[in-house]
Amino acid sequence: MWVLMHRLLGGRRARLFGGVFLLWLFLMLASPKISHSPDQHLFADKRNFLGIPNTLNVISNFPFLVVGVLGFVLCLQGNVFVISLRGEIWGWAIFYAGITAVAFGSAYYHLKPVDSRAMWDTLPMMIAYSAMFSCLIVERVGARIGLTSLVALVFFAFISTACERNLNDLRLCMMFQLIPCLAIPCITFLYTPKYTHSRYWHWTTGAYLLAKLEANADRRIYDANHYIVSGHTLEHLCLVMVPILLTVMLIFRRIRTPRLDDLKERP
């Protein structure tokens, strides 16, 4: 991995990303095993409406289905989103397919939150974020390393889920969730944008961080608003802002700094 990074990124940037990777590896090896806890599945809002267990946590996944299907169709249609490279088409199509799968996987898990169903809640989102991150790399760094990252990250998502399910170890899944928080700001800072509307990447990161804060404050938020809506339901609604913001970006952005090596990669 280090050799690949050094060849494709070069000098200082390769050393920076190599240092980040070593830090991530150190945290992974130094941290103790994190197993599933019964409290992990005890959400604040357990209300049942119309015979649907954990109703709000289930139906709050419906926006993922709408945005995912719409984005997938627009991505393949080819004349709505501003996409200039073939690698981007693959990445964004997988992203929206993953978002669509989130709607079904998360709803299935929240109908009966248990360890055996947890992977269906996490795996689709991990695949979607892998594709999203690879699209950013294609745009900022290059198509070759972006597609390589897509394959590597999707493979890593499956490995992380396998460790969670078979070894009862959540460390890889938890570390994987740091990617949107850390890697996206770093890449947007280090590399020149090819398109306009780059600020949407930062807004996406902010929405993701806010969603995680809401999830951690599930009970406190539920108590604070007098049992109207829980923090976990708000997490779902905040996370769906990620594909919404990226969809707006794809529609309105324009090519700003075309690269010579991109010309042969055009679809």
Short mmCIF file of C-alpha atoms in Angstrom, two decimals:
data_model
loop_
_atom_site.label_atom_id
_atom_site.label_comp_id
_atom_site.label_asym_id
_atom_site.label_seq_id
_atom_site.Cartn_x
_atom_site.Cartn_y
_atom_site.Cartn_z
CA MET A 1 0.00 0.00 0.00
CA TRP A 2 2.81 2.38 0.86
CA VAL A 3 4.54 1.78 -2.51
CA LEU A 4 1.27 2.46 -4.34
CA MET A 5 0.70 5.67 -2.40
CA HIS A 6 4.27 6.83 -3.02
CA ARG A 7 4.08 6.24 -6.77
CA LEU A 8 0.67 7.80 -7.27
CA LEU A 9 0.75 10.64 -4.78
CA GLY A 10 4.43 11.44 -4.65
CA GLY A 11 6.74 12.97 -2.04
CA ARG A 12 5.29 14.95 0.82
CA ARG A 13 1.68 13.95 0.29
CA ALA A 14 2.60 10.27 0.27
CA ARG A 15 4.51 10.69 3.54
CA LEU A 16 1.57 12.56 5.07
CA PHE A 17 -0.94 9.89 4.12
CA GLY A 18 1.52 7.20 5.14
CA GLY A 19 1.79 8.84 8.56
CA VAL A 20 -1.99 8.99 8.88
CA PHE A 21 -2.22 5.32 7.91
CA LEU A 22 0.42 4.35 10.49
CA LEU A 23 -1.42 6.35 13.14
CA TRP A 24 -4.66 4.59 12.22
CA LEU A 25 -2.88 1.20 12.38
CA PHE A 26 -1.36 2.05 15.77
CA LEU A 27 -4.76 3.03 17.19
CA MET A 28 -6.22 -0.16 15.81
CA LEU A 29 -3.56 -2.40 17.37
CA ALA A 30 -3.29 -0.47 20.63
CA SER A 31 -7.01 -0.40 21.36
CA PRO A 32 -8.57 -3.40 23.13
CA LYS A 33 -11.15 -5.56 21.44
CA ILE A 34 -14.56 -3.89 21.35
CA SER A 35 -17.38 -6.41 21.48
CA HIS A 36 -21.11 -6.07 21.00
CA SER A 37 -22.91 -4.86 24.08
CA PRO A 38 -26.59 -5.46 24.90
CA ASP A 39 -26.89 -1.70 25.45
CA GLN A 40 -25.90 -1.14 21.82
CA HIS A 41 -29.37 -2.23 20.72
CA LEU A 42 -31.31 -0.37 23.42
CA PHE A 43 -32.52 2.75 21.65
CA ALA A 44 -34.41 5.45 23.47
CA ASP A 45 -37.52 5.43 21.29
CA LYS A 46 -39.21 2.01 21.37
CA ARG A 47 -42.70 3.19 20.45
CA ASN A 48 -44.89 1.02 18.25
CA PHE A 49 -47.25 2.65 15.76
CA LEU A 50 -49.51 0.69 13.41
CA GLY A 51 -47.86 -2.55 14.49
CA ILE A 52 -44.36 -1.50 13.40
CA PRO A 53 -41.77 -2.04 16.17
CA ASN A 54 -39.49 0.94 16.81
CA THR A 55 -41.58 2.82 14.30
CA LEU A 56 -39.71 6.11 13.94
CA ASN A 57 -36.32 4.43 13.78
CA VAL A 58 -37.67 2.23 10.98
CA ILE A 59 -39.58 4.71 8.83
CA SER A 60 -36.88 7.38 9.13
CA ASN A 61 -34.91 5.21 6.68
CA PHE A 62 -37.42 5.87 3.90
CA PRO A 63 -35.66 9.07 2.71
CA PHE A 64 -32.57 6.97 1.95
CA LEU A 65 -34.66 4.93 -0.50
CA VAL A 66 -36.00 8.03 -2.27
CA VAL A 67 -32.63 9.77 -2.56
CA GLY A 68 -30.78 6.57 -3.43
CA VAL A 69 -33.08 5.49 -6.27
CA LEU A 70 -33.36 9.02 -7.66
CA GLY A 71 -29.59 9.54 -7.54
CA PHE A 72 -28.90 6.16 -9.13
CA VAL A 73 -31.27 6.89 -12.04
CA LEU A 74 -29.84 10.38 -12.59
CA CYS A 75 -26.32 9.00 -12.44
CA LEU A 76 -26.97 6.48 -15.19
CA GLN A 77 -29.02 8.92 -17.25
CA GLY A 78 -25.88 10.91 -17.91
CA ASN A 79 -27.20 14.39 -18.69
CA VAL A 80 -28.14 15.72 -15.25
CA PHE A 81 -25.06 15.18 -13.09
CA VAL A 82 -21.83 16.93 -14.06
CA ILE A 83 -19.57 13.88 -14.35
CA SER A 84 -16.64 13.99 -16.75
CA LEU A 85 -14.75 10.77 -16.00
CA ARG A 86 -15.76 7.14 -16.37
CA GLY A 87 -14.34 6.32 -12.93
CA GLU A 88 -16.71 8.85 -11.39
CA ILE A 89 -19.73 7.19 -12.99
CA TRP A 90 -18.85 3.86 -11.40
CA GLY A 91 -18.19 5.45 -8.03
CA TRP A 92 -21.36 7.54 -7.89
CA ALA A 93 -23.53 4.65 -9.15
CA ILE A 94 -22.21 2.41 -6.36
CA PHE A 95 -22.68 5.24 -3.88
CA TYR A 96 -26.37 5.66 -4.69
CA ALA A 97 -26.88 1.89 -4.82
CA GLY A 98 -25.38 1.72 -1.33
CA ILE A 99 -27.65 4.51 -0.10
CA THR A 100 -30.66 2.60 -1.47
CA ALA A 101 -29.47 -0.53 0.34
CA VAL A 102 -29.17 1.48 3.57
CA ALA A 103 -32.95 2.01 3.53
CA PHE A 104 -33.65 -1.73 3.49
CA GLY A 105 -30.75 -2.86 5.70
CA SER A 106 -31.28 -0.29 8.43
CA ALA A 107 -35.05 -0.78 8.47
CA TYR A 108 -34.56 -4.55 8.72
CA TYR A 109 -32.19 -4.11 11.66
CA HIS A 110 -34.38 -1.64 13.56
CA LEU A 111 -37.42 -3.89 13.31
CA LYS A 112 -35.55 -6.21 15.66
CA PRO A 113 -32.22 -4.76 16.85
CA VAL A 114 -29.97 -7.76 17.60
CA ASP A 115 -26.35 -8.67 16.91
CA SER A 116 -27.22 -10.98 14.00
CA ARG A 117 -28.90 -8.13 12.10
CA ALA A 118 -26.37 -5.40 12.88
CA MET A 119 -24.26 -6.05 9.78
CA TRP A 120 -27.21 -5.17 7.53
CA ASP A 121 -27.32 -1.77 9.21
CA THR A 122 -23.60 -1.01 8.80
CA LEU A 123 -22.40 -2.73 5.60
CA PRO A 124 -24.49 -0.76 3.05
CA MET A 125 -23.44 2.54 4.60
CA MET A 126 -19.78 1.48 4.59
CA ILE A 127 -20.01 0.57 0.89
CA ALA A 128 -21.68 3.90 0.12
CA TYR A 129 -18.99 5.86 1.95
CA SER A 130 -16.28 3.81 0.21
CA ALA A 131 -17.69 4.85 -3.15
CA MET A 132 -18.11 8.47 -2.05
CA PHE A 133 -14.50 8.68 -0.89
CA SER A 134 -13.21 7.07 -4.08
CA CYS A 135 -15.14 9.66 -6.14
CA LEU A 136 -13.36 12.41 -4.26
CA ILE A 137 -10.02 10.74 -4.99
CA VAL A 138 -10.87 10.39 -8.70
CA GLU A 139 -11.73 14.09 -8.81
CA ARG A 140 -8.78 15.41 -6.83
CA VAL A 141 -5.96 12.89 -7.43
CA GLY A 142 -6.69 10.75 -10.48
CA ALA A 143 -8.89 8.05 -11.95
CA ARG A 144 -6.45 5.18 -11.45
CA ILE A 145 -5.88 5.64 -7.75
CA GLY A 146 -9.56 6.48 -7.26
CA LEU A 147 -10.76 3.20 -8.75
CA THR A 148 -8.03 1.31 -6.88
CA SER A 149 -9.25 2.94 -3.66
CA LEU A 150 -12.83 1.96 -4.47
CA VAL A 151 -11.93 -1.72 -4.76
CA ALA A 152 -9.71 -1.61 -1.67
CA LEU A 153 -12.26 0.22 0.51
CA VAL A 154 -15.19 -2.00 -0.51
CA PHE A 155 -13.04 -5.05 0.27
CA PHE A 156 -12.10 -3.49 3.60
CA ALA A 157 -15.79 -2.85 4.34
CA PHE A 158 -16.54 -6.55 3.90
CA ILE A 159 -13.54 -7.52 6.05
CA SER A 160 -14.66 -5.12 8.79
CA THR A 161 -18.18 -6.54 8.73
CA ALA A 162 -16.82 -10.10 8.83
CA CYS A 163 -14.74 -9.24 11.91
CA GLU A 164 -17.81 -7.73 13.55
CA ARG A 165 -20.01 -10.73 12.80
CA ASN A 166 -17.60 -13.64 13.23
CA LEU A 167 -15.06 -12.32 15.75
CA ASN A 168 -17.41 -10.02 17.67
CA ASP A 169 -14.90 -7.19 17.21
CA LEU A 170 -16.17 -3.73 16.29
CA ARG A 171 -12.79 -1.99 16.03
CA LEU A 172 -12.47 -2.11 12.24
CA CYS A 173 -16.02 -0.88 11.72
CA MET A 174 -15.51 1.97 14.15
CA MET A 175 -12.18 2.93 12.57
CA PHE A 176 -13.78 2.80 9.13
CA GLN A 177 -16.29 5.42 10.21
CA LEU A 178 -13.43 7.87 10.78
CA ILE A 179 -12.80 8.10 7.02
CA PRO A 180 -15.43 10.78 6.25
CA CYS A 181 -14.35 12.78 9.29
CA LEU A 182 -10.60 12.83 8.63
CA ALA A 183 -9.74 11.88 5.07
CA ILE A 184 -12.21 14.10 3.21
CA PRO A 185 -11.04 17.39 4.83
CA CYS A 186 -7.40 16.37 4.30
CA ILE A 187 -7.84 15.63 0.59
CA THR A 188 -9.90 18.77 -0.07
CA PHE A 189 -7.16 20.79 1.61
CA LEU A 190 -4.20 19.16 -0.15
CA TYR A 191 -5.50 18.83 -3.71
CA THR A 192 -6.86 21.38 -6.16
CA PRO A 193 -10.54 20.86 -6.99
CA LYS A 194 -11.46 19.98 -10.55
CA TYR A 195 -15.04 21.23 -10.10
CA THR A 196 -16.80 24.18 -8.52
CA HIS A 197 -19.01 23.80 -5.40
CA SER A 198 -16.23 22.09 -3.43
CA ARG A 199 -17.69 23.48 -0.21
CA TYR A 200 -20.34 20.77 -0.39
CA TRP A 201 -17.70 18.22 0.61
CA HIS A 202 -17.18 20.15 3.86
CA TRP A 203 -20.91 20.45 4.47
CA THR A 204 -21.19 16.70 3.94
CA THR A 205 -18.52 16.08 6.56
CA GLY A 206 -20.33 18.43 8.95
CA ALA A 207 -23.65 16.62 8.43
CA TYR A 208 -21.94 13.29 9.11
CA LEU A 209 -20.34 14.55 12.32
CA LEU A 210 -23.63 16.06 13.50
CA ALA A 211 -25.40 12.74 12.86
CA LYS A 212 -22.85 10.88 14.99
CA LEU A 213 -23.28 13.39 17.82
CA GLU A 214 -27.05 12.90 17.67
CA ALA A 215 -26.63 9.13 17.83
CA ASN A 216 -24.44 9.41 20.92
CA ALA A 217 -26.99 11.70 22.56
CA ASP A 218 -29.95 9.47 21.70
CA ARG A 219 -31.54 9.38 25.15
CA ARG A 220 -30.64 12.94 26.10
CA ILE A 221 -32.24 14.36 22.96
CA TYR A 222 -35.33 12.20 23.47
CA ASP A 223 -35.73 13.44 27.03
CA ALA A 224 -35.02 17.07 26.09
CA ASN A 225 -37.80 17.32 23.52
CA HIS A 226 -40.29 15.53 25.81
CA TYR A 227 -40.27 12.19 23.97
CA ILE A 228 -41.21 13.48 20.53
CA VAL A 229 -38.19 12.28 18.57
CA SER A 230 -35.02 10.49 19.63
CA GLY A 231 -31.43 11.27 18.78
CA HIS A 232 -31.17 8.07 16.75
CA THR A 233 -34.09 9.04 14.51
CA LEU A 234 -32.51 12.46 14.03
CA GLU A 235 -29.26 10.69 13.13
CA HIS A 236 -31.04 8.98 10.23
CA LEU A 237 -32.54 12.25 9.03
CA CYS A 238 -29.20 14.01 9.32
CA LEU A 239 -27.30 11.24 7.54
CA VAL A 240 -29.68 11.42 4.59
CA MET A 241 -28.46 14.99 4.13
CA VAL A 242 -25.14 13.52 2.98
CA PRO A 243 -26.49 12.12 -0.33
CA ILE A 244 -28.83 15.12 -0.68
CA LEU A 245 -25.94 17.59 -0.44
CA LEU A 246 -23.82 15.55 -2.81
CA THR A 247 -26.72 15.31 -5.28
CA VAL A 248 -27.08 19.10 -5.29
CA MET A 249 -23.32 19.39 -5.79
CA LEU A 250 -23.37 16.99 -8.75
CA ILE A 251 -26.19 18.90 -10.43
CA PHE A 252 -24.84 22.43 -10.09
CA ARG A 253 -21.07 22.04 -10.18
CA ARG A 254 -19.00 22.93 -13.25
CA ILE A 255 -15.54 21.91 -14.41
CA ARG A 256 -13.05 24.46 -13.14
CA THR A 257 -9.54 23.04 -13.67
CA PRO A 258 -9.45 20.22 -16.23
CA ARG A 259 -6.34 18.04 -16.13
CA LEU A 260 -4.55 16.80 -19.22
CA ASP A 261 -4.54 13.20 -17.98
CA ASP A 262 -8.35 13.34 -17.64
CA LEU A 263 -8.99 13.76 -21.37
CA LYS A 264 -8.53 10.09 -22.20
CA GLU A 265 -10.68 9.06 -19.24
CA ARG A 266 -13.83 10.87 -20.39
CA PRO A 267 -16.90 8.63 -20.74
#
